[in-house]
Short mmCIF file of C-alpha atoms in Angstrom, two decimals:
data_model
loop_
_atom_site.label_atom_id
_atom_site.label_comp_id
_atom_site.label_asym_id
_atom_site.label_seq_id
_atom_site.Cartn_x
_atom_site.Cartn_y
_atom_site.Cartn_z
CA UNK A 1 -36.09 -28.21 56.95
CA UNK A 2 -32.79 -28.11 58.81
CA UNK A 3 -30.73 -28.72 55.68
CA UNK A 4 -32.65 -26.00 53.80
CA UNK A 5 -31.94 -23.57 56.61
CA UNK A 6 -28.27 -24.54 56.57
CA UNK A 7 -28.12 -24.02 52.79
CA UNK A 8 -29.75 -20.61 53.12
CA UNK A 9 -27.28 -19.58 55.81
CA UNK A 10 -24.38 -20.94 53.78
CA UNK A 11 -25.47 -18.76 50.88
CA UNK A 12 -25.13 -15.71 53.13
CA UNK A 13 -21.71 -16.59 54.52
CA UNK A 14 -20.41 -18.20 51.30
CA UNK A 15 -18.64 -14.99 50.31
CA UNK A 16 -16.60 -15.01 53.53
CA UNK A 17 -15.72 -18.69 53.09
CA UNK A 18 -14.69 -18.30 49.45
CA UNK A 19 -12.67 -15.11 49.74
CA UNK A 20 -9.03 -15.67 48.82
CA UNK A 21 -6.11 -13.65 50.20
CA UNK A 22 -5.47 -12.28 46.68
CA UNK A 23 -9.01 -10.82 46.69
CA UNK A 24 -8.35 -9.09 50.01
CA UNK A 25 -5.08 -7.61 48.70
CA UNK A 26 -6.83 -6.37 45.56
CA UNK A 27 -9.69 -4.82 47.55
CA UNK A 28 -7.01 -2.91 49.47
CA UNK A 29 -5.37 -1.93 46.13
CA UNK A 30 -8.78 -0.68 44.94
CA UNK A 31 -9.13 1.40 48.11
CA UNK A 32 -5.62 2.83 47.57
CA UNK A 33 -6.58 3.84 44.02
CA UNK A 34 -9.73 5.52 45.36
CA UNK A 35 -7.61 7.32 47.95
CA UNK A 36 -5.08 8.49 45.32
CA UNK A 37 -7.86 9.70 43.05
CA UNK A 38 -9.99 11.43 45.69
CA UNK A 39 -7.54 12.65 48.30
CA UNK A 40 -4.41 13.20 46.20
CA UNK A 41 -6.19 14.23 42.99
CA UNK A 42 -4.16 11.79 40.81
CA UNK A 43 -6.25 11.34 37.62
CA UNK A 44 -9.48 10.99 39.67
CA UNK A 45 -11.69 10.62 36.59
CA UNK A 46 -9.98 7.32 35.85
CA UNK A 47 -8.60 6.11 39.15
CA UNK A 48 -11.97 6.33 40.96
CA UNK A 49 -13.90 4.08 38.53
CA UNK A 50 -10.85 1.78 38.16
CA UNK A 51 -10.54 1.48 41.95
CA UNK A 52 -14.24 0.77 42.36
CA UNK A 53 -14.22 -1.76 39.51
CA UNK A 54 -11.25 -3.46 41.18
CA UNK A 55 -13.19 -3.77 44.45
CA UNK A 56 -16.31 -5.08 42.67
CA UNK A 57 -14.51 -7.81 40.75
CA UNK A 58 -12.72 -9.12 43.85
CA UNK A 59 -15.87 -9.80 45.83
CA UNK A 60 -16.30 -13.57 45.63
CA UNK A 61 -19.36 -15.36 44.17
CA UNK A 62 -20.78 -12.17 42.60
CA UNK A 63 -19.61 -13.44 39.16
CA UNK A 64 -19.53 -9.94 37.70
CA UNK A 65 -16.93 -10.95 35.09
CA UNK A 66 -18.62 -14.26 34.22
CA UNK A 67 -20.40 -14.67 30.91
CA UNK A 68 -23.54 -12.73 31.89
CA UNK A 69 -22.02 -10.49 34.56
CA UNK A 70 -22.64 -6.78 34.02
CA UNK A 71 -18.93 -5.92 34.07
CA UNK A 72 -18.24 -8.60 31.44
CA UNK A 73 -20.96 -7.13 29.21
CA UNK A 74 -19.46 -3.62 29.47
CA UNK A 75 -15.93 -5.02 28.97
CA UNK A 76 -16.91 -7.07 25.90
CA UNK A 77 -18.81 -4.17 24.39
CA UNK A 78 -16.18 -1.46 24.77
CA UNK A 79 -12.76 -2.90 25.48
CA UNK A 80 -12.68 -6.09 23.43
CA UNK A 81 -14.08 -4.19 20.45
CA UNK A 82 -11.54 -1.34 21.13
CA UNK A 83 -14.40 1.17 20.95
CA UNK A 84 -13.97 2.90 24.33
CA UNK A 85 -10.45 4.27 23.75
CA UNK A 86 -11.51 5.48 20.31
CA UNK A 87 -14.55 7.32 21.71
CA UNK A 88 -12.28 8.94 24.28
CA UNK A 89 -9.97 10.06 21.47
CA UNK A 90 -12.86 11.92 19.81
CA UNK A 91 -13.32 13.81 23.09
CA UNK A 92 -9.59 14.49 23.48
CA UNK A 93 -9.45 15.82 19.91
CA UNK A 94 -12.38 18.14 20.63
CA UNK A 95 -10.68 19.43 23.77
CA UNK A 96 -7.19 19.94 22.28
CA UNK A 97 -5.99 23.16 20.75
CA UNK A 98 -3.26 22.37 18.22
CA UNK A 99 -2.57 26.05 17.44
CA UNK A 100 0.70 26.25 19.44
CA UNK A 101 1.94 23.23 17.47
CA UNK A 102 0.87 24.72 14.12
CA UNK A 103 2.60 27.98 15.07
CA UNK A 104 5.86 26.09 15.77
CA UNK A 105 5.91 22.96 13.57
CA UNK A 106 9.51 22.13 14.59
CA UNK A 107 8.10 21.01 17.97
CA UNK A 108 6.72 17.94 16.17
CA UNK A 109 10.30 16.63 16.38
CA UNK A 110 10.32 16.93 20.16
CA UNK A 111 7.04 15.01 20.12
CA UNK A 112 8.80 12.27 18.16
CA UNK A 113 11.84 12.13 20.45
CA UNK A 114 9.51 11.89 23.44
CA UNK A 115 8.31 8.51 22.15
CA UNK A 116 11.70 6.82 21.90
CA UNK A 117 11.25 5.37 25.38
CA UNK A 118 8.48 3.13 23.97
CA UNK A 119 10.86 1.28 21.67
CA UNK A 120 13.78 1.18 24.12
CA UNK A 121 11.47 -0.33 26.76
CA UNK A 122 10.15 -2.83 24.23
CA UNK A 123 13.72 -4.03 23.75
CA UNK A 124 14.23 -4.25 27.52
CA UNK A 125 11.00 -6.20 27.95
CA UNK A 126 12.21 -8.67 25.30
CA UNK A 127 15.52 -8.97 27.13
CA UNK A 128 13.61 -9.83 30.32
CA UNK A 129 11.89 -12.69 28.50
CA UNK A 130 8.48 -11.25 27.66
CA UNK A 131 6.98 -12.56 24.40
CA UNK A 132 6.87 -10.16 21.41
CA UNK A 133 3.25 -9.02 21.81
CA UNK A 134 3.57 -8.56 25.58
CA UNK A 135 6.79 -6.57 25.08
CA UNK A 136 5.04 -4.22 22.62
CA UNK A 137 2.17 -3.74 25.08
CA UNK A 138 4.59 -2.94 27.92
CA UNK A 139 6.61 -0.57 25.72
CA UNK A 140 3.51 1.41 24.81
CA UNK A 141 3.16 2.54 28.46
CA UNK A 142 5.85 5.00 27.34
CA UNK A 143 3.26 6.67 25.11
CA UNK A 144 2.06 8.16 28.41
CA UNK A 145 -1.41 8.12 26.95
CA UNK A 146 -4.13 5.98 28.55
CA UNK A 147 -6.42 5.37 25.56
CA UNK A 148 -3.45 4.47 23.29
CA UNK A 149 -2.19 1.99 25.90
CA UNK A 150 -5.65 0.40 26.24
CA UNK A 151 -6.11 0.22 22.46
CA UNK A 152 -2.74 -1.48 21.89
CA UNK A 153 -3.17 -3.80 24.90
CA UNK A 154 -6.60 -4.95 23.71
CA UNK A 155 -5.05 -5.79 20.35
CA UNK A 156 -1.85 -7.52 21.52
CA UNK A 157 -2.18 -8.75 25.10
CA UNK A 158 -5.58 -8.55 26.79
CA UNK A 159 -4.24 -10.40 29.81
CA UNK A 160 -1.99 -7.39 30.51
CA UNK A 161 -4.76 -4.81 30.15
CA UNK A 162 -5.15 -4.28 33.91
CA UNK A 163 -1.49 -3.75 34.89
CA UNK A 164 -0.50 -1.70 31.82
CA UNK A 165 -3.53 0.61 32.09
CA UNK A 166 -3.07 1.21 35.80
CA UNK A 167 0.68 1.76 35.25
CA UNK A 168 0.02 4.21 32.40
CA UNK A 169 -2.53 6.28 34.31
CA UNK A 170 -0.51 6.24 37.53
CA UNK A 171 2.67 7.43 35.83
CA UNK A 172 0.75 10.07 33.86
CA UNK A 173 -0.47 11.42 37.18
CA UNK A 174 3.09 11.30 38.53
CA UNK A 175 4.63 13.31 35.66
CA UNK A 176 5.11 16.39 37.93
CA UNK A 177 7.13 14.19 40.31
CA UNK A 178 9.01 12.07 37.77
CA UNK A 179 10.18 14.67 35.25
CA UNK A 180 11.83 17.51 37.25
CA UNK A 181 14.80 15.48 38.65
CA UNK A 182 15.62 14.23 35.13
CA UNK A 183 15.32 17.77 33.74
CA UNK A 184 17.68 19.13 36.41
CA UNK A 185 20.17 16.33 35.91
CA UNK A 186 20.44 16.53 32.12
CA UNK A 187 20.64 20.28 31.53
CA UNK A 188 23.44 22.72 32.33
CA UNK A 189 22.85 25.96 34.24
CA UNK A 190 23.36 27.91 30.99
CA UNK A 191 20.77 25.82 29.14
CA UNK A 192 18.21 26.08 31.96
CA UNK A 193 18.17 29.89 31.87
CA UNK A 194 17.81 30.14 28.08
CA UNK A 195 15.04 32.62 27.33
CA UNK A 196 12.97 31.65 24.30
CA UNK A 197 11.81 34.56 22.15
CA UNK A 198 8.07 34.87 22.32
CA UNK A 199 7.44 35.31 18.60
CA UNK A 200 3.78 34.37 18.51
CA UNK A 201 2.99 33.73 14.87
CA UNK A 202 -0.73 33.83 14.21
CA UNK A 203 -2.09 31.05 12.02
CA UNK A 204 -4.98 31.28 9.58
CA UNK A 205 -8.29 29.59 10.28
CA UNK A 206 -7.91 27.60 7.06
CA UNK A 207 -4.57 26.15 8.22
CA UNK A 208 -6.08 25.24 11.60
CA UNK A 209 -9.07 23.58 9.90
CA UNK A 210 -6.94 21.69 7.38
CA UNK A 211 -4.49 20.44 10.03
CA UNK A 212 -6.63 17.48 11.25
CA UNK A 213 -7.49 16.51 7.65
CA UNK A 214 -3.85 16.52 6.51
CA UNK A 215 -2.67 14.54 9.56
CA UNK A 216 -5.48 11.99 9.11
CA UNK A 217 -4.89 11.42 5.41
CA UNK A 218 -1.08 11.36 5.47
CA UNK A 219 -0.83 9.59 8.84
CA UNK A 220 -3.38 7.01 7.70
CA UNK A 221 -1.55 6.37 4.44
CA UNK A 222 1.80 5.95 6.24
CA UNK A 223 0.47 3.71 9.05
CA UNK A 224 -2.98 2.40 8.09
CA UNK A 225 -3.25 0.08 11.10
CA UNK A 226 -3.16 3.12 13.37
CA UNK A 227 -5.83 5.03 11.45
CA UNK A 228 -8.54 4.42 14.10
CA UNK A 229 -6.32 6.25 16.62
CA UNK A 230 -5.28 9.09 14.30
CA UNK A 231 -8.73 9.38 12.69
CA UNK A 232 -10.73 9.66 15.90
CA UNK A 233 -8.57 12.28 17.62
CA UNK A 234 -8.46 14.33 14.42
CA UNK A 235 -12.23 13.92 13.92
CA UNK A 236 -12.80 15.43 17.37
CA UNK A 237 -10.45 18.30 16.55
CA UNK A 238 -12.07 18.85 13.15
CA UNK A 239 -15.54 19.06 14.77
CA UNK A 240 -14.19 21.74 17.11
CA UNK A 241 -12.30 23.77 14.52
CA UNK A 242 -15.05 23.64 11.89
CA UNK A 243 -17.25 25.74 14.18
CA UNK A 244 -20.27 24.33 12.34
CA UNK A 245 -21.23 21.54 14.72
CA UNK A 246 -21.19 23.09 18.16
CA UNK A 247 -23.63 20.51 19.55
CA UNK A 248 -21.49 17.58 18.39
CA UNK A 249 -18.36 19.24 19.75
CA UNK A 250 -20.00 19.76 23.13
CA UNK A 251 -21.25 16.17 23.12
CA UNK A 252 -17.76 14.87 22.30
CA UNK A 253 -16.16 17.04 25.00
CA UNK A 254 -18.71 16.28 27.68
CA UNK A 255 -21.34 13.53 27.40
CA UNK A 256 -19.40 11.04 25.25
CA UNK A 257 -16.11 11.50 27.10
CA UNK A 258 -17.74 11.37 30.55
CA UNK A 259 -19.85 8.28 29.92
CA UNK A 260 -17.06 6.39 28.18
CA UNK A 261 -14.49 7.38 30.84
CA UNK A 262 -16.76 5.91 33.51
CA UNK A 263 -17.40 2.69 31.58
CA UNK A 264 -13.75 2.34 30.52
CA UNK A 265 -12.52 2.90 34.07
CA UNK A 266 -14.86 0.33 35.57
CA UNK A 267 -13.97 -2.19 32.82
CA UNK A 268 -10.24 -1.75 33.45
CA UNK A 269 -10.85 -2.17 37.17
CA UNK A 270 -12.75 -5.36 36.36
CA UNK A 271 -9.58 -6.88 34.84
CA UNK A 272 -7.81 -6.54 38.20
CA UNK A 273 -8.87 -9.87 39.64
CA UNK A 274 -6.50 -11.05 42.36
CA UNK A 275 -5.60 -14.33 40.63
CA UNK A 276 -4.66 -12.56 37.41
CA UNK A 277 -3.12 -9.39 38.83
CA UNK A 278 -0.97 -10.52 41.75
CA UNK A 279 1.95 -11.98 39.86
CA UNK A 280 5.65 -11.07 39.81
CA UNK A 281 5.21 -9.95 36.18
CA UNK A 282 2.87 -7.15 37.33
CA UNK A 283 5.68 -5.64 39.41
CA UNK A 284 8.03 -6.03 36.45
CA UNK A 285 5.50 -4.26 34.20
CA UNK A 286 5.25 -1.36 36.66
CA UNK A 287 9.06 -1.14 36.75
CA UNK A 288 9.34 -1.17 32.96
CA UNK A 289 6.54 1.40 32.64
CA UNK A 290 8.41 3.70 35.02
CA UNK A 291 11.55 3.26 32.93
CA UNK A 292 9.62 3.94 29.71
CA UNK A 293 8.41 7.33 30.91
CA UNK A 294 11.86 8.25 32.28
CA UNK A 295 13.47 7.27 28.95
CA UNK A 296 10.90 9.38 27.05
CA UNK A 297 11.88 12.38 29.16
CA UNK A 298 15.59 11.68 28.69
CA UNK A 299 15.24 11.36 24.89
CA UNK A 300 13.05 14.48 24.69
CA UNK A 301 15.58 16.57 26.64
CA UNK A 302 18.53 15.19 24.65
CA UNK A 303 16.74 16.15 21.44
CA UNK A 304 16.06 19.56 22.97
CA UNK A 305 19.81 19.87 23.63
CA UNK A 306 20.49 19.02 20.00
CA UNK A 307 18.08 21.77 18.90
CA UNK A 308 19.82 24.13 21.38
CA UNK A 309 23.13 23.49 19.61
CA UNK A 310 21.67 23.69 16.09
CA UNK A 311 19.84 26.97 16.80
CA UNK A 312 22.86 28.38 18.69
CA UNK A 313 21.11 28.63 22.02
CA UNK A 314 17.68 29.83 20.92
CA UNK A 315 15.74 26.79 22.16
CA UNK A 316 15.63 25.89 25.83
CA UNK A 317 16.26 22.10 26.06
CA UNK A 318 13.84 21.86 28.99
CA UNK A 319 10.91 22.03 26.54
CA UNK A 320 12.04 18.63 25.21
CA UNK A 321 10.61 17.07 28.38
CA UNK A 322 7.15 18.17 27.25
CA UNK A 323 7.39 16.02 24.10
CA UNK A 324 5.26 13.36 25.80
CA UNK A 325 1.52 12.93 25.65
CA UNK A 326 0.59 13.97 29.21
CA UNK A 327 -1.19 17.14 28.05
CA UNK A 328 -1.01 19.84 29.42
CA UNK A 329 0.56 18.56 32.64
CA UNK A 330 4.02 18.15 31.16
CA UNK A 331 4.03 21.67 29.65
CA UNK A 332 3.16 23.11 33.04
CA UNK A 333 6.03 21.19 34.65
CA UNK A 334 8.44 22.69 32.08
CA UNK A 335 7.10 26.21 32.72
CA UNK A 336 7.50 25.78 36.47
CA UNK A 337 11.04 24.36 36.19
CA UNK A 338 12.11 27.09 33.74
CA UNK A 339 10.93 29.83 36.07
CA UNK A 340 12.85 28.33 38.97
CA UNK A 341 16.09 29.26 37.22
CA UNK A 342 15.03 32.44 35.44
CA UNK A 343 12.00 34.37 36.63
CA UNK A 344 11.70 36.14 33.24
CA UNK A 345 11.50 32.85 31.37
CA UNK A 346 8.10 31.94 29.96
CA UNK A 347 8.35 28.48 28.45
CA UNK A 348 4.65 27.64 28.60
CA UNK A 349 3.74 28.28 24.95
CA UNK A 350 6.68 26.41 23.32
CA UNK A 351 6.20 23.65 25.90
CA UNK A 352 2.49 23.46 25.03
CA UNK A 353 3.50 23.12 21.37
CA UNK A 354 5.91 20.29 22.22
CA UNK A 355 3.21 18.70 24.38
CA UNK A 356 0.67 18.81 21.53
CA UNK A 357 3.42 17.36 19.31
CA UNK A 358 3.80 14.62 21.91
CA UNK A 359 0.10 13.81 21.64
CA UNK A 360 0.33 13.39 17.89
CA UNK A 361 3.70 11.65 18.37
CA UNK A 362 2.34 9.04 20.78
CA UNK A 363 -0.49 8.16 18.44
CA UNK A 364 1.88 8.01 15.47
CA UNK A 365 4.33 5.84 17.43
CA UNK A 366 1.51 3.40 18.23
CA UNK A 367 0.32 3.54 14.61
CA UNK A 368 3.85 2.83 13.34
CA UNK A 369 4.16 -0.03 15.85
CA UNK A 370 0.87 -1.58 14.73
CA UNK A 371 1.70 -1.27 11.04
CA UNK A 372 5.29 -2.52 11.37
CA UNK A 373 4.19 -5.48 13.49
CA UNK A 374 1.57 -6.37 10.91
CA UNK A 375 4.26 -6.12 8.23
CA UNK A 376 6.37 -8.60 10.24
CA UNK A 377 3.38 -10.93 10.60
CA UNK A 378 3.05 -10.37 14.36
CA UNK A 379 -0.43 -8.83 14.47
CA UNK B 1 9.13 -17.05 12.72
CA UNK B 2 11.73 -14.35 13.41
CA UNK B 3 13.80 -14.51 16.59
CA UNK B 4 13.13 -12.00 19.33
CA UNK B 5 16.29 -9.95 18.82
CA UNK B 6 15.64 -9.51 15.10
CA UNK B 7 12.11 -8.50 16.00
CA UNK B 8 13.23 -6.13 18.79
CA UNK B 9 15.95 -4.40 16.80
CA UNK B 10 13.72 -4.08 13.71
CA UNK B 11 11.01 -2.56 15.88
CA UNK B 12 13.53 -0.20 17.53
CA UNK B 13 14.92 1.07 14.22
CA UNK B 14 11.66 1.24 12.24
CA UNK B 15 9.67 2.44 15.23
CA UNK B 16 11.96 5.29 16.24
CA UNK B 17 12.93 6.11 12.66
CA UNK B 18 9.35 5.81 11.36
CA UNK B 19 7.93 8.03 14.09
CA UNK B 20 10.66 10.66 13.66
CA UNK B 21 10.42 10.72 9.86
CA UNK B 22 6.62 10.84 9.90
CA UNK B 23 6.57 13.75 12.32
CA UNK B 24 9.34 15.48 10.34
CA UNK B 25 7.12 15.11 7.27
CA UNK B 26 4.13 16.46 9.24
CA UNK B 27 6.18 19.43 10.31
CA UNK B 28 7.13 20.11 6.66
CA UNK B 29 3.46 19.81 5.63
CA UNK B 30 2.38 22.29 8.29
CA UNK B 31 5.03 24.79 7.10
CA UNK B 32 3.62 24.29 3.61
CA UNK B 33 0.05 24.72 4.84
CA UNK B 34 1.01 27.97 6.52
CA UNK B 35 2.65 29.22 3.32
CA UNK B 36 -0.39 28.37 1.19
CA UNK B 37 -2.86 29.79 3.71
CA UNK B 38 -1.03 32.60 5.45
CA UNK B 39 -2.61 34.49 8.31
CA UNK B 40 -4.35 37.69 7.23
CA UNK B 41 -5.11 40.63 9.48
CA UNK B 42 -8.75 40.63 8.24
CA UNK B 43 -9.39 37.34 10.06
CA UNK B 44 -8.76 39.06 13.37
CA UNK B 45 -11.11 41.92 12.49
CA UNK B 46 -13.77 39.46 11.30
CA UNK B 47 -13.38 37.49 14.52
CA UNK B 48 -13.83 40.63 16.63
CA UNK B 49 -17.01 41.54 14.74
#
C-alpha cells in the first residue's frame, strides 16, 4: 500500500524531478517568442504557435514528440512530407498581386540580386566548418521566406529545422529595423532623392492570367527540383486571377492558410527541444542568418545603383532593398525611407514590384539550389 | 566526393548566375507576353460594367 502511494506521488512530481536546465531555458525562450508575437506584433501568426509548441515540447515526461505523441504525428504528416510549406505557398499565391511586377518586368532583376546573400552565406557557412547540406540550409535563411526555408531544411537538414525557421521568421519580422541603416549607408544623398516617374502601365487580364502559367512551365523546366515551390505559389495565384473559382481562392487565402500556419508553427516549435536547440551552432546559425539578410539588402541596393547608372538616374537605388521576399513589409520600408529624404517621392509601387520579384526570386533561388545540388549528387 | 570549396564556389556561381539568368529570362517573357496581349481600353469599360 505504502509503495503504491509513493509511486502515485512520484508520478505527480516526476516532471519536477526530470526537468533539465535546458528545458527551463527553452520554456523561457517560448515565452519570449509569445511576448514578441503578442506584445510587439512580430509575425504573431507564426511566433505564437511556435512559442507555444516550444513550451509544450520542453515539459518533461509528456512525450509529445515520441512515436505516438500528437506533436510527432503533426510533424511527420506535414513537415517530414514537406506538405505544410507547400500548402502555405498556395495561400501566399492566392494573396499576392503580381501586377506591379508584370507592369515593370525589369524589377525581376532586383528580385534576383536580393537573393545573392543566400549563396554568399552558404560559402561563409562552409568556411565555418558546416557540412554541405547544413550550409545550404543556413544560406537559405537569406531567402527571407519562411515556407521556402522550412521546405529546404526538411530536405537537407531536419536537425536544423528549429533554429533556421525561428531565425528566418524573426529576421523577416525585423526587416523594418535591419534594412534602413544599410539603405542609408550605401546610397548617396543624390540617389536617395531620385524621384521615379509614376508611369503606371496597365496590363491586360490575359497577361495577368498567363503569368503564373508561364512562370510554372519555364521555371519548372529550368529547375525541376524546385517545381513544388514554384507550382504551388503559382497555382494559388492562378486560382485568384482566373476569377472562376472564388470559393477555392477564398479557401486558399483563409481556411487552408490559417489551419496550416497553426499546425506548421506548432510543429516547428516542437523541434525546439532544449537538448537539440541549446548548442553553440544555434547561435552561429542566428549570426549567419542575420548576415544573409544584410547581404541580400546590400546586393539589392548595389544592383539598384547599377540600374541608376544605366538608366541615367531614373531608378532610385533604394528600391533594390525591396528585392527580398518579405512582402510587402520591405516595400513599405523603402517607401518610408524614400519619403524621409524627399516628401514628393512615392516609391511604393516600384518597390512593390521589386518585392514581388523578390518573392519569385527567392523561390527560384531555392529551386536552382535544389536542382544544382542534385546535379552535383548532393541531394 | 567533391571537396567543400569546389562545392561552395560551384554553388555560388551557378546559384547566383542561375537565379539572375532565370529571372532575366522571366522578365523577357513578361515583356513578350505584354506585347502579344496588350492592354485594351475596352477591358476597363468591361470591368466597370
